[in-house]
Amino acid sequence: MENAIIGNMIDLCAVMMLLTTVLAVAMTHMKPLIRLFSAQSLFLAVLALIVAYSSGTSHIYIMCGLTLVLKVFVMPRMLWYIMDRINVGREVGLSLGIPGTLLASGLMMVLSYYITEPLLATMHTVERNCLALSVSILLIGLLMMCTRKNAITETIGLLMMENGLFLGAVALSHGMPLIVEIAAFFDVMVAVIIIGIFAHRINRSFNSVDTSFLRRLRE
Amino acid sequence: MNTALTSLICAMAASCVLCIALRNRRCIGTLMPVCSIVLMVLALNLCVPVLGGEVIDDGPFYMDPLSAVFMVLVAVVGCMASVYSRAYMGLENREGVVNHRELGQYYSLLIVFVSVMMLTFAARSMAIVWLGVGATTLVSTFLVGFYSREESTEAAWKYIILCSVGITIALAGYTLVYASTVGVIEHGALDWPVLMAHAQELDPTMMRMAMVLVIVGFGTKVGFVPMHTWLPDAHSQAPSPVSGLLSAVLLNCAMYGILRFHAVSEITVPGFSSTILMAFGLVSLAVAAFFIASSRDLKRMLAYSSIENMGLIALGFGIGTPVAVTGAVLQMVAHSVTKPVLFFSAGNIIQSYGTRDMSAIRGVGRVMPGTSWLLAAGTLAIVGAPPFAVFVGELTILSGMLGGGLVWLAAVTVVLLCVVFAGFARNVFPMLSGDPPSDVPIDGSFCRIAPIAVLMALSLSIGLFMPEQAMEWIGNAVGTFTGVVG
């Protein structure tokens, strides 16, 4: 009985993560986009907490704490800060319209169920859903990076991909070894800082963070 | 703990701290090359016994002949790039392109970059290798975007965004590898000797998907087509000593990540990842060959040549017979010592002529005879003319293909290599002859020619009289691979 409830809650969190990702794809403004990233990270943290509690794996608590501190609070603040320092517009800068991107996201979901199918035979229902959802979030995040022209939006796409990856790691194998998780957090953190520096530089050179200006290096 | 390893790591830490602390002093331009020479000596001291077949397995560190080959290349090329930087960056500083503070930043980033790459190859856990590959991207982004021009900023942006995505995808592959070890390996699941020992018992379906993700992820950084788009930009915009390093050793770092997992997966699911490697290798080779032939920008052409060589190396490892793998290792060594020759001599030319457009550069032979000779020799070497090292590598890979019964693949490769040859000949040799413009400034210091000459001599001696010892070392490196695979 208790197992079923836990399974349902894990499922719920994972689905909410996907939902926030899809909503993020449909956003046209920067501020709600950053809030959605916060929300997605919060669901990841809750999911990690449930998994840690139910499986008794203590190091997932650490991962849960890191997610909560870094991804729910610190990184969104950092993105706000970068946005304030550079005159990023409130628009996200689309190269493919919202309906088109949403349709493509739907296709990504179907695709992810298709490609994970061979892996599912050996798994429980909960793990199955989480794996497919994790791959969907990865793919949608990638899609977001490809279809947006704004430096900050591209960064958020990367961070959302990373969240999808952690969802897969937690649900599938009850987290990777702690060192990998900490390494990954550290890496993302530094990457965001550096991306911030370069967004600032792009802004200074081109007077905008619209990366479609970055078309000088061509054959 | 192994004393050679301890002393190398202490020296790395000391040089990084020293260079960062003294970055605003005038002496940094001498200090950093000296540090890198010390690192090279210590790395050689560590690697020579390992190449001879000794395996260091010590806490978080693990080195076998394969990682030693990679580390020696980083040490040698890193040292030459630092010495060459003295001439290159010195001139930039005198001409006012780079101020004193930026010069200090450059040298401290460079020593950190080289140290991180070396450490990557000494790690036991694949997680540390992943972290190392990620860290090299982060450090080198600043080197790629070193000139604050618009083009360099764009190149650095593309570089960090694409490689971050690549690294994330590779990590997804790691997740699946780890998931496949649950219930099989109790402790140290991502340590690569442990993975190798249990490779037979891992879940094949998981491993298949993991390999796709790992090869695509790290392959972004190796420069496999179609994920290569950052590579020509980054190589052409970075300062020339850095371009040489990126091309000769950074790409190897990511290749190393792929190879370790490739070895494991070839036991779990034979023939799966080798097919993917061969496909990426062939596509990269083909696309790069045509871009080389149509390039106008000197450094972009050299960058495409790196893609071509990485493709060839991937082909060699993909075929997987002992001969082909030997060829691939040889080719990797040959590419790493030959490519910096080209990038550094290109750096000399570009600094004097002030342009990268090959049709605007004429008469190098008269203005800079030393550089001209080295560029000509380097060009012949990289396109695989005898008697240079690349010739030996390419020939061995081709004979591996024929030995494996892949006649068509060999034929296609030969045709593509001819295209590369023609492209290089058409683009490079006209630059050397003709009348130079009247106002070409010449800077012929020792540090400008010596590192190039040393690398060229290495390439020539590997091709002409490969010592028995070196052949045995390469055989050992191949053994860590085929000992279990072939």
XYZ file of C-alpha atoms in Angstrom:
705
model
C 0.000 0.000 0.000
C 2.666 2.415 1.094
C 4.752 1.437 -1.903
C 1.905 2.330 -4.219
C 1.565 5.778 -2.664
C 5.288 6.416 -2.928
C 5.259 5.228 -6.505
C 2.396 7.573 -7.307
C 4.127 10.511 -5.677
C 7.339 9.871 -7.603
C 5.307 9.661 -10.765
C 3.511 12.875 -9.925
C 6.747 14.795 -9.374
C 8.244 13.482 -12.596
C 5.132 14.423 -14.563
C 5.132 17.874 -12.997
C 8.741 18.280 -14.107
C 7.753 17.479 -17.656
C 4.797 19.804 -17.424
C 6.946 22.724 -16.275
C 9.352 22.003 -19.127
C 6.564 22.078 -21.698
C 5.190 25.258 -20.148
C 8.665 26.764 -20.322
C 8.744 26.045 -24.031
C 5.503 27.992 -24.408
C 6.699 31.054 -22.490
C 7.339 34.274 -24.327
C 8.726 36.249 -21.387
C 11.896 35.835 -19.410
C 10.645 36.221 -15.843
C 8.058 33.417 -15.864
C 10.630 31.282 -17.640
C 13.101 31.612 -14.791
C 10.289 30.910 -12.278
C 9.378 27.766 -14.199
C 12.976 26.614 -13.998
C 12.832 27.150 -10.233
C 9.616 25.160 -10.046
C 11.049 22.328 -12.101
C 14.063 22.146 -9.784
C 11.755 22.162 -6.768
C 9.888 19.125 -8.108
C 13.233 17.427 -8.682
C 14.214 18.132 -5.082
C 10.918 16.726 -3.791
C 11.307 13.651 -5.949
C 14.829 13.133 -4.629
C 13.520 13.476 -1.086
C 10.867 10.807 -1.659
C 13.345 8.445 -3.261
C 15.840 9.032 -0.458
C 13.182 8.346 2.157
C 11.753 5.250 0.492
C 15.029 3.619 -0.474
C 16.992 4.706 2.575
C 19.906 5.865 0.427
C 21.445 8.587 2.531
C 23.493 10.368 -0.115
C 20.370 11.276 -2.083
C 19.460 13.581 0.813
C 22.661 15.511 0.005
C 21.707 15.650 -3.639
C 18.217 16.839 -2.635
C 19.717 19.585 -0.487
C 22.101 20.665 -3.246
C 19.261 20.861 -5.749
C 17.164 22.878 -3.357
C 19.897 25.367 -2.524
C 21.625 25.699 -5.876
C 18.925 25.196 -8.454
C 15.849 26.499 -6.700
C 17.455 29.554 -5.137
C 21.027 30.357 -6.208
C 20.934 29.825 -9.964
C 17.662 31.678 -10.593
C 19.096 34.573 -8.554
C 22.231 34.428 -10.643
C 20.177 34.521 -13.830
C 18.231 37.508 -12.489
C 21.509 39.212 -11.698
C 22.888 38.578 -15.187
C 19.633 39.823 -16.699
C 19.810 42.998 -14.640
C 23.379 43.749 -15.600
C 22.776 43.382 -19.290
C 19.860 44.883 -21.086
C 18.228 41.612 -21.986
C 14.753 42.173 -23.379
C 11.732 40.681 -21.735
C 11.111 38.658 -24.866
C 12.722 35.239 -25.197
C 13.446 35.532 -28.917
C 11.916 32.691 -30.864
C 13.167 31.313 -34.123
C 10.289 28.827 -34.316
C 6.786 29.893 -33.216
C 5.179 28.645 -29.993
C 2.706 26.247 -31.697
C 5.503 24.772 -33.757
C 7.748 24.267 -30.734
C 4.922 22.717 -28.728
C 4.138 20.323 -31.540
C 7.821 19.411 -31.738
C 7.852 18.860 -27.944
C 4.944 16.455 -28.327
C 6.909 14.579 -30.954
C 9.905 14.479 -28.610
C 7.767 12.813 -25.941
C 6.575 10.151 -28.346
C 10.129 9.673 -29.538
C 11.446 9.264 -26.003
C 8.903 6.538 -25.211
C 9.922 4.887 -28.452
C 13.667 4.937 -27.831
C 13.447 3.869 -24.201
C 11.151 0.967 -24.991
C 13.874 -1.687 -25.286
C 15.106 -0.719 -21.806
C 11.721 -0.987 -20.159
C 11.278 -4.747 -20.195
C 13.203 -5.283 -16.984
C 11.799 -2.381 -14.993
C 8.983 -1.501 -12.635
C 6.221 0.830 -13.748
C 7.527 3.849 -11.846
C 11.052 3.547 -13.217
C 9.630 3.117 -16.685
C 7.769 6.388 -16.605
C 10.644 8.232 -15.039
C 13.131 7.057 -17.659
C 10.887 8.073 -20.539
C 10.081 11.399 -18.876
C 13.745 12.038 -18.217
C 14.604 11.472 -21.866
C 11.692 13.718 -22.904
C 12.941 16.536 -20.698
C 16.455 16.119 -22.096
C 15.165 16.310 -25.653
C 12.797 19.219 -25.013
C 15.578 21.119 -23.273
C 17.772 20.536 -26.301
C 14.935 21.714 -28.539
C 14.631 24.841 -26.458
C 18.347 25.528 -26.852
C 18.066 25.125 -30.620
C 14.978 27.262 -31.182
C 15.782 30.233 -28.941
C 17.976 33.097 -29.964
C 18.534 34.646 -26.566
C 21.672 33.857 -24.578
C 19.853 33.539 -21.245
C 17.130 31.311 -22.678
C 19.760 29.006 -24.112
C 21.291 28.731 -20.643
C 17.934 27.857 -19.097
C 17.491 25.165 -21.747
C 20.825 23.682 -20.681
C 19.868 23.762 -17.008
C 16.537 22.090 -17.752
C 18.338 19.352 -19.656
C 20.521 18.823 -16.618
C 17.426 18.501 -14.395
C 15.998 15.886 -16.721
C 19.249 14.004 -16.481
C 19.163 13.999 -12.681
C 15.587 12.768 -12.763
C 16.772 9.787 -14.751
C 19.715 9.202 -12.435
C 17.642 9.313 -9.249
C 14.776 7.214 -10.500
C 16.817 4.647 -12.358
C 19.693 3.784 -10.088
C 18.848 5.675 -6.909
C 21.386 8.293 -7.800
C 24.869 7.986 -9.127
C 27.853 7.856 -6.774
C 27.958 11.044 -4.738
C 31.143 12.244 -6.375
C 29.495 12.274 -9.806
C 26.578 14.294 -8.514
C 28.735 16.852 -6.794
C 30.986 17.047 -9.834
C 27.991 17.629 -12.077
C 26.586 20.348 -9.832
C 29.926 22.048 -9.682
C 30.353 21.842 -13.429
C 26.943 23.330 -14.146
C 27.497 26.074 -11.630
C 30.794 27.143 -13.164
C 29.336 26.834 -16.656
C 26.531 29.216 -15.720
C 29.009 31.728 -14.315
C 31.122 31.599 -17.465
C 28.064 31.781 -19.678
C 27.086 34.862 -17.695
C 30.466 36.446 -18.364
C 30.177 35.788 -22.059
C 26.558 36.932 -22.204
C 27.855 40.167 -20.732
C 30.549 40.349 -23.387
C 28.104 39.572 -26.191
C 25.910 42.317 -24.846
C 28.830 44.748 -24.814
C 29.925 43.882 -28.347
C 26.554 43.609 -30.039
C 24.472 45.718 -27.678
C 22.026 42.823 -27.315
C 22.125 39.230 -26.136
C 20.275 38.057 -29.205
C 22.576 35.303 -30.396
C 21.307 35.565 -33.965
C 23.831 38.378 -34.271
C 26.443 35.685 -33.885
C 26.627 34.830 -37.536
C 29.973 36.247 -38.510
C 31.930 33.044 -38.496
C 30.708 31.368 -41.621
C 32.424 29.583 -44.445
C 52.108 6.189 -3.100
C 54.086 6.267 -6.306
C 56.793 8.925 -5.944
C 56.834 9.979 -9.611
C 53.091 10.552 -9.551
C 53.242 12.415 -6.238
C 55.997 14.694 -7.464
C 54.125 15.419 -10.708
C 50.943 16.334 -8.870
C 52.822 18.498 -6.347
C 54.637 20.223 -9.204
C 51.324 20.859 -10.976
C 49.774 22.374 -7.888
C 52.894 24.441 -7.217
C 53.151 25.757 -10.781
C 49.469 26.644 -10.942
C 49.603 28.493 -7.621
C 52.890 30.190 -8.507
C 51.728 31.324 -11.948
C 48.424 32.617 -10.631
C 50.100 34.408 -7.730
C 52.755 36.060 -9.891
C 50.535 36.759 -12.882
C 51.039 40.497 -12.729
C 54.809 40.362 -12.551
C 57.010 40.792 -15.578
C 58.682 37.429 -14.986
C 55.489 35.435 -15.767
C 56.510 35.163 -19.430
C 59.595 33.208 -18.356
C 58.163 31.522 -15.293
C 55.304 29.756 -17.057
C 57.404 28.131 -19.826
C 59.916 27.037 -17.169
C 57.096 25.509 -15.111
C 55.809 23.669 -18.146
C 59.290 22.302 -18.885
C 59.471 21.015 -15.310
C 56.034 19.418 -15.714
C 57.145 17.792 -18.959
C 60.246 16.287 -17.361
C 58.261 14.974 -14.390
C 55.511 13.597 -16.644
C 58.088 11.787 -18.784
C 59.680 10.433 -15.624
C 56.281 9.084 -14.592
C 55.197 7.793 -17.980
C 58.285 5.961 -19.194
C 57.982 3.035 -16.734
C 54.216 2.972 -17.297
C 54.717 2.814 -21.058
C 57.029 -0.105 -20.432
C 54.097 -2.050 -19.049
C 53.978 -1.107 -15.373
C 50.475 -0.232 -14.126
C 50.010 2.342 -11.390
C 46.896 1.653 -9.341
C 46.900 3.922 -6.383
C 43.850 5.279 -4.597
C 42.042 7.617 -6.982
C 44.805 7.295 -9.572
C 45.198 4.683 -12.235
C 47.601 4.715 -15.164
C 48.258 2.128 -17.815
C 50.206 2.409 -21.090
C 47.178 3.851 -22.905
C 46.775 6.777 -20.509
C 50.559 7.238 -20.466
C 50.622 7.775 -24.244
C 47.996 10.498 -23.891
C 49.805 12.109 -20.984
C 53.160 12.212 -22.749
C 51.524 13.969 -25.691
C 49.962 16.604 -23.421
C 53.259 17.136 -21.625
C 55.344 17.564 -24.781
C 52.885 19.642 -26.792
C 51.945 21.699 -23.727
C 55.583 22.530 -23.108
C 56.231 23.512 -26.728
C 53.086 25.652 -26.801
C 54.208 27.475 -23.649
C 57.651 28.182 -25.064
C 56.120 29.343 -28.342
C 53.673 31.545 -26.401
C 56.667 33.524 -25.172
C 57.412 34.665 -28.707
C 53.803 34.949 -29.867
C 52.316 36.694 -26.866
C 55.459 38.777 -26.384
C 54.901 40.342 -29.807
C 51.178 40.852 -29.146
C 52.143 42.635 -25.949
C 54.736 44.865 -27.665
C 52.253 45.749 -30.385
C 49.694 46.694 -27.755
C 47.084 44.096 -28.744
C 47.318 42.547 -25.306
C 48.072 44.477 -22.149
C 50.137 43.345 -19.229
C 47.247 42.176 -17.091
C 45.786 40.070 -19.909
C 49.197 38.537 -20.524
C 49.269 37.355 -16.922
C 45.770 35.902 -17.254
C 46.788 34.110 -20.418
C 49.775 32.382 -18.849
C 47.949 31.367 -15.682
C 45.029 29.955 -17.685
C 47.453 28.076 -19.913
C 49.220 26.298 -17.058
C 45.893 25.370 -15.438
C 44.635 24.084 -18.795
C 47.688 21.857 -19.310
C 47.587 20.571 -15.718
C 43.897 19.695 -15.880
C 44.409 17.761 -19.099
C 47.283 15.781 -17.578
C 45.300 14.952 -14.437
C 42.381 13.709 -16.547
C 44.535 10.876 -17.837
C 45.666 9.802 -14.374
C 42.163 9.262 -12.989
C 40.864 5.870 -11.991
C 37.209 6.805 -11.949
C 35.452 7.652 -15.192
C 33.588 10.297 -13.207
C 36.848 12.188 -12.749
C 37.565 11.826 -16.455
C 34.175 13.381 -17.132
C 34.897 16.188 -14.710
C 38.315 16.700 -16.306
C 36.875 16.945 -19.806
C 34.272 19.402 -18.509
C 36.888 21.452 -16.697
C 39.117 21.682 -19.776
C 36.185 23.231 -21.646
C 35.589 25.783 -18.932
C 39.254 26.830 -18.705
C 39.839 26.920 -22.428
C 36.712 28.981 -23.125
C 38.593 31.974 -21.772
C 41.585 31.128 -23.946
C 39.384 30.819 -27.054
C 37.672 34.117 -26.280
C 40.946 35.666 -25.225
C 40.900 38.536 -27.695
C 37.777 40.461 -26.776
C 36.866 40.902 -30.426
C 33.337 40.162 -31.576
C 34.400 37.095 -33.544
C 36.302 35.591 -30.614
C 33.369 36.160 -28.290
C 31.122 34.414 -30.771
C 33.546 31.495 -31.097
C 33.854 31.143 -27.324
C 30.074 31.274 -26.936
C 29.511 28.524 -29.483
C 32.294 26.512 -27.906
C 30.985 26.589 -24.357
C 27.332 26.093 -25.276
C 27.909 23.157 -27.635
C 30.479 21.460 -25.435
C 28.304 21.908 -22.319
C 25.431 20.195 -24.105
C 27.840 17.483 -25.237
C 29.103 16.946 -21.708
C 25.531 16.753 -20.401
C 24.645 14.119 -22.979
C 27.765 12.159 -22.061
C 26.675 12.301 -18.423
C 23.321 10.822 -19.438
C 25.358 7.972 -20.922
C 27.184 7.630 -17.608
C 23.833 7.338 -15.824
C 22.877 4.397 -17.990
C 26.261 2.728 -17.565
C 25.871 3.122 -13.832
C 22.304 1.800 -13.937
C 23.554 -1.263 -15.793
C 26.056 -1.960 -12.997
C 23.460 -1.959 -10.198
C 23.429 -5.437 -8.706
C 26.610 -6.417 -10.561
C 29.252 -4.185 -9.033
C 29.102 -3.360 -5.358
C 31.792 -0.770 -5.004
C 33.484 1.727 -7.317
C 31.079 1.141 -10.179
C 32.498 3.827 -12.443
C 36.145 2.936 -11.857
C 37.285 1.785 -15.165
C 39.409 -1.264 -14.167
C 36.363 -2.504 -12.209
C 34.092 -1.885 -15.188
C 36.475 -3.818 -17.426
C 36.560 -6.748 -15.008
C 32.755 -6.996 -14.888
C 32.055 -5.973 -18.488
C 30.699 -9.396 -19.358
C 27.910 -9.171 -16.775
C 26.586 -5.676 -17.606
C 23.177 -5.245 -19.160
C 23.652 -5.144 -22.953
C 20.542 -3.081 -23.771
C 21.506 -0.353 -21.326
C 25.069 -0.444 -22.588
C 23.936 0.081 -26.170
C 21.981 3.197 -25.365
C 24.744 4.422 -23.058
C 27.330 4.102 -25.829
C 25.220 6.145 -28.238
C 24.978 8.920 -25.661
C 28.660 8.767 -24.678
C 29.907 8.807 -28.275
C 27.582 11.640 -29.292
C 28.362 13.568 -26.089
C 32.136 13.303 -26.017
C 32.111 13.217 -29.827
C 30.875 16.802 -29.770
C 34.160 17.713 -28.190
C 36.235 15.404 -30.394
C 34.767 17.260 -33.361
C 32.842 14.474 -35.072
C 30.669 15.734 -37.915
C 27.819 16.849 -37.528
C 28.556 18.108 -33.988
C 31.758 19.784 -35.127
C 30.457 23.307 -35.795
C 32.243 24.889 -32.819
C 35.625 23.521 -33.827
C 36.704 25.594 -36.836
C 35.504 28.779 -35.112
C 37.280 28.084 -31.842
C 40.510 27.003 -33.523
C 40.604 29.958 -35.852
C 39.802 32.591 -33.211
C 42.049 31.391 -30.382
C 45.641 32.682 -30.178
C 47.833 30.355 -32.292
C 49.640 28.577 -29.419
C 46.227 27.751 -27.962
C 44.892 26.571 -31.336
C 47.805 24.153 -31.475
C 46.993 22.844 -28.004
C 43.267 22.545 -28.687
C 43.822 20.629 -31.853
C 46.669 18.400 -30.746
C 45.675 17.418 -27.222
C 42.260 18.726 -26.179
C 40.493 16.640 -28.804
C 42.470 13.636 -27.546
C 41.061 14.187 -24.040
C 37.508 13.666 -25.236
C 38.645 10.784 -27.442
C 40.130 9.151 -24.352
C 36.723 9.287 -22.643
C 35.128 7.538 -25.606
C 37.883 4.926 -25.867
C 37.625 3.760 -22.271
C 33.897 3.120 -22.604
C 34.399 1.685 -26.065
C 36.721 -0.951 -24.587
C 34.104 -1.899 -21.983
C 31.218 -1.943 -24.412
C 33.108 -4.061 -26.929
C 33.079 -6.825 -24.312
C 29.447 -6.353 -23.332
C 28.024 -5.873 -26.834
C 30.704 -6.724 -29.409
C 30.554 -4.727 -32.614
C 28.055 -2.094 -31.512
C 30.108 0.926 -30.534
C 32.761 0.113 -33.130
C 30.119 0.498 -35.853
C 29.109 3.906 -34.483
C 32.745 5.005 -34.270
C 33.371 3.920 -37.856
C 30.286 5.748 -39.095
C 31.239 8.990 -37.341
C 34.832 8.551 -38.461
C 33.972 8.130 -42.110
C 31.491 11.031 -42.172
C 33.973 13.326 -40.405
C 36.735 12.341 -42.793
C 34.572 12.938 -45.851
C 33.076 16.275 -44.814
C 36.375 17.648 -43.507
C 38.216 16.645 -46.696
C 35.944 18.792 -48.829
C 36.079 21.732 -46.434
C 39.894 21.569 -46.497
C 39.855 21.765 -50.267
C 37.535 24.778 -50.293
C 38.979 26.738 -47.336
C 40.275 30.265 -47.732
C 41.211 30.914 -44.110
C 44.523 29.342 -43.081
C 43.585 28.416 -39.518
C 40.118 27.149 -40.448
C 41.757 24.822 -42.964
C 44.025 23.463 -40.231
C 40.997 23.041 -37.953
C 39.205 20.976 -40.590
C 42.337 18.915 -40.915
C 42.005 18.097 -37.190
C 38.454 16.878 -37.804
C 39.759 14.767 -40.658
C 42.487 13.231 -38.497
C 40.110 12.554 -35.616
C 37.823 10.821 -38.108
C 40.692 8.663 -39.282
C 41.619 7.778 -35.699
C 37.996 6.870 -34.920
C 37.972 4.644 -38.006
C 41.095 2.882 -36.797
C 39.694 2.227 -33.324
C 36.353 1.254 -34.815
C 37.832 -1.466 -37.027
C 39.325 -2.881 -33.876
C 41.824 -5.381 -35.263
C 45.218 -5.125 -33.551
C 46.807 -3.672 -36.700
C 44.122 -1.018 -37.101
C 44.252 -0.039 -33.423
C 48.048 0.235 -33.603
C 47.564 2.461 -36.633
C 45.053 4.591 -34.753
C 47.390 5.079 -31.776
C 50.270 5.874 -34.142
C 48.094 8.302 -36.059
C 47.077 10.010 -32.837
C 50.699 10.444 -31.767
C 51.646 11.624 -35.247
C 48.783 14.097 -35.442
C 49.578 15.495 -32.002
C 53.202 16.233 -32.816
C 52.595 17.430 -36.382
C 49.544 19.675 -36.052
C 51.136 22.200 -33.656
C 53.961 22.631 -36.205
C 51.363 23.899 -38.656
C 49.438 26.025 -36.184
C 52.592 27.629 -34.803
C 54.060 28.401 -38.216
C 50.644 29.706 -39.267
C 50.821 31.893 -36.158
C 54.165 33.338 -37.295
C 52.788 34.098 -40.742
C 49.521 35.568 -39.483
C 51.319 37.844 -37.030
C 53.610 39.179 -39.746
C 51.070 39.520 -42.544
C 48.134 40.515 -40.361
C 45.658 38.325 -42.243
C 44.469 34.731 -42.271
C 43.258 34.849 -45.849
C 45.475 32.454 -47.767
C 45.021 34.224 -51.090
C 46.421 37.434 -49.587
C 49.576 35.801 -48.227
C 52.430 35.521 -50.724
C 56.175 35.197 -50.614
C 56.594 33.664 -47.169
C 59.691 31.881 -48.425
C 61.551 35.142 -48.948
C 60.460 36.962 -45.834
C 60.612 34.133 -43.314
C 62.715 31.284 -44.689
C 62.713 29.302 -41.421
C 58.956 29.382 -40.977
C 58.475 28.687 -44.646
C 60.574 25.519 -44.513
C 58.809 24.297 -41.425
C 55.369 25.033 -42.854
C 56.209 23.192 -46.054
C 57.566 20.214 -44.124
C 54.579 20.281 -41.754
C 52.151 20.347 -44.670
C 53.813 17.375 -46.302
C 53.800 15.631 -42.940
C 50.122 16.188 -42.149
C 48.855 15.070 -45.548
C 50.694 11.811 -45.052
C 53.666 12.103 -47.372
C 56.567 9.824 -46.506
C 58.824 9.851 -44.496
C 56.862 11.614 -41.752
C 54.970 10.077 -38.833
C 51.456 10.546 -40.247
C 52.417 8.443 -43.255
C 53.205 5.501 -40.993
C 49.958 5.958 -39.081
C 47.775 6.220 -42.170
C 49.466 3.284 -43.844
C 48.957 1.116 -40.770
C 45.272 2.058 -40.533
C 44.823 1.299 -44.240
C 46.514 -2.058 -43.895
C 44.259 -2.710 -40.895
C 41.255 -2.033 -43.128
C 42.518 -4.341 -45.846
C 43.400 -6.983 -43.274
C 39.868 -6.755 -41.884
C 38.449 -7.275 -45.378
C 37.069 -3.732 -45.646
C 38.330 -3.111 -49.175
C 35.684 -0.544 -50.063
C 36.277 1.432 -46.925
C 40.002 1.470 -47.695
C 39.319 2.651 -51.251
C 37.043 5.482 -50.070
C 39.604 6.508 -47.443
C 42.384 6.639 -50.015
C 40.282 8.830 -52.299
C 39.427 11.184 -49.422
C 43.075 11.379 -48.354
C 43.943 12.355 -51.927
C 41.369 15.154 -51.741
C 43.019 16.350 -48.515
C 46.437 16.179 -50.149
C 45.260 18.198 -53.130
C 43.491 20.728 -50.919
C 46.542 21.350 -48.782
C 48.877 21.541 -51.761
C 46.621 23.991 -53.592
C 46.197 26.235 -50.553
C 49.564 26.196 -48.829
C 52.276 26.104 -51.471
C 51.256 29.280 -53.356
C 51.709 31.171 -50.078
C 55.358 30.216 -49.892
C 56.415 31.528 -53.288
C 55.767 34.799 -55.100
C 56.530 38.381 -54.161
C 55.922 39.445 -50.590
C 54.269 42.775 -49.828
C 56.963 45.333 -49.026
C 56.017 46.088 -45.436
C 56.053 42.713 -43.697
C 57.568 43.057 -40.213
C 59.759 40.159 -39.218
C 60.317 38.819 -35.750
C 62.795 35.969 -35.736
C 63.420 35.160 -32.095
C 64.604 31.807 -30.781
C 61.300 30.892 -29.125
C 59.500 31.461 -32.409
C 61.288 28.744 -34.364
C 62.751 26.346 -31.774
C 59.525 24.692 -30.522
C 58.316 24.163 -34.083
C 61.641 22.674 -35.106
C 61.633 20.306 -32.115
C 58.148 19.003 -32.942
C 59.017 18.681 -36.626
C 62.132 16.694 -35.704
C 59.983 14.421 -33.546
C 57.543 13.842 -36.375
C 60.372 13.108 -38.786
C 62.194 10.749 -36.437
C 59.019 8.775 -35.658
C 58.495 8.365 -39.392
C 62.080 7.617 -40.362
C 63.538 5.473 -37.642
C 60.903 4.478 -35.162
C 62.928 3.159 -32.235
C 62.190 -0.400 -31.142
C 61.437 0.970 -27.710
C 58.730 3.352 -28.938
C 57.121 0.628 -30.996
C 57.029 -1.577 -27.924
C 55.402 1.248 -25.929
C 52.717 1.706 -28.535
C 52.259 -2.052 -28.590
C 51.667 -1.952 -24.827
C 49.094 0.806 -25.213
C 47.324 -1.219 -27.886
C 47.526 -4.237 -25.588
C 45.388 -2.563 -22.917
C 42.803 -2.356 -25.646
C 43.023 -5.438 -27.754
C 44.304 -7.620 -24.915
C 40.670 -8.001 -24.048
C 38.948 -6.941 -27.237
C 40.732 -8.619 -30.107
